[in-house]
PDB file of C-alpha atoms in Angstrom:
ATOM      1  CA  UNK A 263       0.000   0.000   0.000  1.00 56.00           C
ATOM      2  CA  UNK A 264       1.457   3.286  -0.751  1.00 67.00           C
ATOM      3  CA  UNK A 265       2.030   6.188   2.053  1.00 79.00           C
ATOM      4  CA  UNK A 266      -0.454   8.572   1.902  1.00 75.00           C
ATOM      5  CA  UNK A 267       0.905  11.832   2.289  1.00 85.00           C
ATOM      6  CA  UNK A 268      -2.450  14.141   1.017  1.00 91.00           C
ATOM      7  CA  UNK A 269      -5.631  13.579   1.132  1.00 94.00           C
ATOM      8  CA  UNK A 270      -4.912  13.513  -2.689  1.00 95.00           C
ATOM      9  CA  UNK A 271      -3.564   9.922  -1.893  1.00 94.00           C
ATOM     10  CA  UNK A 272      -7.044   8.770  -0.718  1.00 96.00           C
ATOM     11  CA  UNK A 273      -8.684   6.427  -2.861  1.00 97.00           C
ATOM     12  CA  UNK A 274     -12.039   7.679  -1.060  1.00 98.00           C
ATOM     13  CA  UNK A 275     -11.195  10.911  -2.183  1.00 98.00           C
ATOM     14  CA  UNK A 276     -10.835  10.062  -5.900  1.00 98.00           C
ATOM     15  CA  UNK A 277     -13.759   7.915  -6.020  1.00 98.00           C
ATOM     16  CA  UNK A 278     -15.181  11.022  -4.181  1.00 98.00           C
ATOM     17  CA  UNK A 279     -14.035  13.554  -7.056  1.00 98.00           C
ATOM     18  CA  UNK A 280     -15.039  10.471  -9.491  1.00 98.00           C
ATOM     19  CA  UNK A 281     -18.310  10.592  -8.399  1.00 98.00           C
ATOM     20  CA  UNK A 282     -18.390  14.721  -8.311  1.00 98.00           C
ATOM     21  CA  UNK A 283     -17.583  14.713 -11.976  1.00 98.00           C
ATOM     22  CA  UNK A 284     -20.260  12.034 -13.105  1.00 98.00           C
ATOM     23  CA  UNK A 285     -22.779  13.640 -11.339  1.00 98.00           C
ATOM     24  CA  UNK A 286     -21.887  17.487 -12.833  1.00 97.00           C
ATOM     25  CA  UNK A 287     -21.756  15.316 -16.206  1.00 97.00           C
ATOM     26  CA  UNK A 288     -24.785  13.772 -16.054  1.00 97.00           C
ATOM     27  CA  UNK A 289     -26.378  17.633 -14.549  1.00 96.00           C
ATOM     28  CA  UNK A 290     -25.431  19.442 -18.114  1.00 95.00           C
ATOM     29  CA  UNK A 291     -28.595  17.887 -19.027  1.00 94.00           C
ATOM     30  CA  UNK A 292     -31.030  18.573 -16.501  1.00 94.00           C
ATOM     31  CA  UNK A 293     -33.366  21.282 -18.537  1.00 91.00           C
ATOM     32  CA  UNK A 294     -32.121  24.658 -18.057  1.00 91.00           C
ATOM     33  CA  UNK A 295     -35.110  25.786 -15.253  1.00 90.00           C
ATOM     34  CA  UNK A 296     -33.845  23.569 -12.813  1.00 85.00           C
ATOM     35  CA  UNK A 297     -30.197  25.732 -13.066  1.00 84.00           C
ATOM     36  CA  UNK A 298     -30.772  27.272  -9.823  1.00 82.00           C
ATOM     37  CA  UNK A 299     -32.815  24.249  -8.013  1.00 91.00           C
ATOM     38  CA  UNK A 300     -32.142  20.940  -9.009  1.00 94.00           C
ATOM     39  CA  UNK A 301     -29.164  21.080 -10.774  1.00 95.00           C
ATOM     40  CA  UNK A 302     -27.329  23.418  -8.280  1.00 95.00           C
ATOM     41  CA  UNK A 303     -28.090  21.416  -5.371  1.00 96.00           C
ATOM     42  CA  UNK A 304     -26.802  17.938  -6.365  1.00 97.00           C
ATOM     43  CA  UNK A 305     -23.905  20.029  -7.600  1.00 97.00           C
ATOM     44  CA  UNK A 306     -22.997  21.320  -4.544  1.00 98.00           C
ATOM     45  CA  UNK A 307     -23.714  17.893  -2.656  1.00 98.00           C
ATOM     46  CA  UNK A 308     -21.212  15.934  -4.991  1.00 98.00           C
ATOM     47  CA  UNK A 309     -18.838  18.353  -4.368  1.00 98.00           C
ATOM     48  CA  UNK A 310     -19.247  18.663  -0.942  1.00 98.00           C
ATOM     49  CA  UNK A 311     -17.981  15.437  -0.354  1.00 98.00           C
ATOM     50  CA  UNK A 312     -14.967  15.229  -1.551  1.00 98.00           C
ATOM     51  CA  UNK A 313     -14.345  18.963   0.154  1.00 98.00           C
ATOM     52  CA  UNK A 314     -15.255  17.582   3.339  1.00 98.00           C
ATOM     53  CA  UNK A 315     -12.884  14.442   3.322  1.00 98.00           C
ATOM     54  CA  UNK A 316     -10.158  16.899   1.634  1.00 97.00           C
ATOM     55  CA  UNK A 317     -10.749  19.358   4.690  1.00 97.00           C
ATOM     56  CA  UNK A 318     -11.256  16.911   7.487  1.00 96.00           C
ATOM     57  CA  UNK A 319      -7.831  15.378   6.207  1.00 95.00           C
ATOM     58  CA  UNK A 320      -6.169  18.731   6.713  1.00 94.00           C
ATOM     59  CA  UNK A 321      -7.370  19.362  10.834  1.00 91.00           C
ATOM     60  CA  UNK A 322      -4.900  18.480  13.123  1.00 82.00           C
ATOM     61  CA  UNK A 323      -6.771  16.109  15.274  1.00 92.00           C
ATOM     62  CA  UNK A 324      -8.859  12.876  14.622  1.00 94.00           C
ATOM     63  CA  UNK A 325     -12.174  14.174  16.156  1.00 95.00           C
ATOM     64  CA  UNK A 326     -12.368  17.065  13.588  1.00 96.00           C
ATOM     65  CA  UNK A 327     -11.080  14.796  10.790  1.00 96.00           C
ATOM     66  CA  UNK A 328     -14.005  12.644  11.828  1.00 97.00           C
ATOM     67  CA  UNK A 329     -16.367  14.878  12.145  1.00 97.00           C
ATOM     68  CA  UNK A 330     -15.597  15.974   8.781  1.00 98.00           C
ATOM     69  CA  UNK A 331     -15.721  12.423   7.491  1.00 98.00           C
ATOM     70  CA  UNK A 332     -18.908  12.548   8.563  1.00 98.00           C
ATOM     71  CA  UNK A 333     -20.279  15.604   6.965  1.00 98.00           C
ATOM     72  CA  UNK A 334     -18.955  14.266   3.589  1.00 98.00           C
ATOM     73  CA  UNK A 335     -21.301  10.842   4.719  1.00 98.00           C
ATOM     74  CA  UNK A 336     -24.426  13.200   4.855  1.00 98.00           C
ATOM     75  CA  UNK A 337     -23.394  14.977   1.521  1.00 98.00           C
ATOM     76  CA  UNK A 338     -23.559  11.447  -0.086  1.00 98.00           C
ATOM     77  CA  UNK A 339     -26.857  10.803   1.302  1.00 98.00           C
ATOM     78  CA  UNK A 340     -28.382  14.394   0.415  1.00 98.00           C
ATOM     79  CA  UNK A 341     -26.812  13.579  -3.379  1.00 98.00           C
ATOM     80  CA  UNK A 342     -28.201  10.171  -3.429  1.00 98.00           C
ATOM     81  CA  UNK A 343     -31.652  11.649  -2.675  1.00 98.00           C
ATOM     82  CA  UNK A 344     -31.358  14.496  -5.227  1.00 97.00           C
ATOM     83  CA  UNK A 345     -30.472  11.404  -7.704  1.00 98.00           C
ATOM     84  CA  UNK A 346     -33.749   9.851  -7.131  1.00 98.00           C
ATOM     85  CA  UNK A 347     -35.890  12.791  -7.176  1.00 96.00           C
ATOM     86  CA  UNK A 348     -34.232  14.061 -10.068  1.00 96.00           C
ATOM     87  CA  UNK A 349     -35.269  10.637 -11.592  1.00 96.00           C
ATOM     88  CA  UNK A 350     -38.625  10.217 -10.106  1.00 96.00           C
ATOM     89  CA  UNK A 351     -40.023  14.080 -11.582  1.00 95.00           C
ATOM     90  CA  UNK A 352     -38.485  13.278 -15.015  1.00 95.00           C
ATOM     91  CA  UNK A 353     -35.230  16.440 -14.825  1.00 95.00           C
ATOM     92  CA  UNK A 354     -32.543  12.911 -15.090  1.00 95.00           C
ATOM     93  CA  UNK A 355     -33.601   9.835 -18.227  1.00 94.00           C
ATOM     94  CA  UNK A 356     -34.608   7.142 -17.041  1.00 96.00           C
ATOM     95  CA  UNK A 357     -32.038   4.631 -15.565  1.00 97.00           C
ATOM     96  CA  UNK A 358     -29.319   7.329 -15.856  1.00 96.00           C
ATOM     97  CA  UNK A 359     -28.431   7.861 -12.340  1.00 98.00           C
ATOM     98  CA  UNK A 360     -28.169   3.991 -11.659  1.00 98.00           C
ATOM     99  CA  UNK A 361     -24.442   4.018 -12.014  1.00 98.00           C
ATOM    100  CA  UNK A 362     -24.363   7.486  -9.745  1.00 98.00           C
ATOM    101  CA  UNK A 363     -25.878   5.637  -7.352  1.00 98.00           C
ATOM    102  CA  UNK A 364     -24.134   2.335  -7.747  1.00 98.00           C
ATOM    103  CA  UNK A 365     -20.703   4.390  -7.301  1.00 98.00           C
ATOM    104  CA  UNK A 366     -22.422   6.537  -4.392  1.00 98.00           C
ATOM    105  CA  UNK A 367     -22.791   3.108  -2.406  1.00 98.00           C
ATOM    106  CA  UNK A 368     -19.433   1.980  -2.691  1.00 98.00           C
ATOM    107  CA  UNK A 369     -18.192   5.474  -1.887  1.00 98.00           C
ATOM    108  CA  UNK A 370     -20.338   5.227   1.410  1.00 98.00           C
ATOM    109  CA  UNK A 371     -18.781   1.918   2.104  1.00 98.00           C
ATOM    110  CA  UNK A 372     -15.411   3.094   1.936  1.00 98.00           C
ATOM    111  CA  UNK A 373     -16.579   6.240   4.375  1.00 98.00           C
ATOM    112  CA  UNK A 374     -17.921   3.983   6.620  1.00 98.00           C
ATOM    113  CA  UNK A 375     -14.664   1.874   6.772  1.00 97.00           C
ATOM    114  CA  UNK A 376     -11.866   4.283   6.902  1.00 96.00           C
ATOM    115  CA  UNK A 377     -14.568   6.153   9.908  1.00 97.00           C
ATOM    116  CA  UNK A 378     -14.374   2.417  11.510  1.00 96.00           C
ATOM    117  CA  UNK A 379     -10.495   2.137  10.747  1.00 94.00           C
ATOM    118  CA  UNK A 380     -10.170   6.179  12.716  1.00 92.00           C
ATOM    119  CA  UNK A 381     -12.227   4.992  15.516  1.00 88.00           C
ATOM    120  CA  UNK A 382     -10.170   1.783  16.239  1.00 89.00           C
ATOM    121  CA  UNK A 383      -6.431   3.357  15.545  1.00 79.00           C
ATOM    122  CA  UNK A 384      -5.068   5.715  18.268  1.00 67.00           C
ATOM    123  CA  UNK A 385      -3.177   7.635  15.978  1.00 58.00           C
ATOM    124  CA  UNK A 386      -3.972   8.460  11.908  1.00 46.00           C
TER     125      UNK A 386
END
């Protein structure tokens, strides 16, 4: 395994940015009256994140890192929901979130670990 020596090292992270990307991909198509509803906010959810892992990784103790760890958990779940809805009032084709949300899932498996793998290590 290599040292991680930024947050940039993080494979939660890049599957974090991964995800960020796919969703602001698959947003270019969401019609243009959603701009400042729909669109924005699962915008600023994917990105949010990946900020919050980035940021949490950069605190100098554990309990803020986790705490940030967490934030970027609710993120994923506020995204995941503006996935669905996006689906279920017709702004997102569909089926064209599934992989979104098949990504978002792993991504809140590996939260949930490296939270787990904090908890149970004295020192990060």
């Amino acid at each position: 395994m290599a040292e991680v020596r930024s947050y940039r090292d993080l494979l939660v992270w890049q599957r974090a940015m991964d995800l960020a990307a796919a969703t602001w991909e698959l947003s270019r198509a969401y019609p243009r009256d959603e701009q400042f509803g729909l669109t924005s906010q699962t915008r600023r959810a994917a990105t949010s994140i990946a900020a919050n892992i980035a940021e949490g990784y950069g605190r100098s103790t554990k309990p803020a890192y986790l705490n940030f760890l967490r934030i970027a958990q609710g993120s994923l779940k506020e995204l995941e929901t503006h996935l669905i809805l996006a689906e279920r009032v017709g702004v997102a084709a569909p089926g064209s979130t599934d992989n979104l949300l098949g990504a978002a899932d792993e991504l809140g498996r590996m939260l949930h670990g490296l939270i787990s793998k904090l908890h149970s290590h004295p020192a990060r």
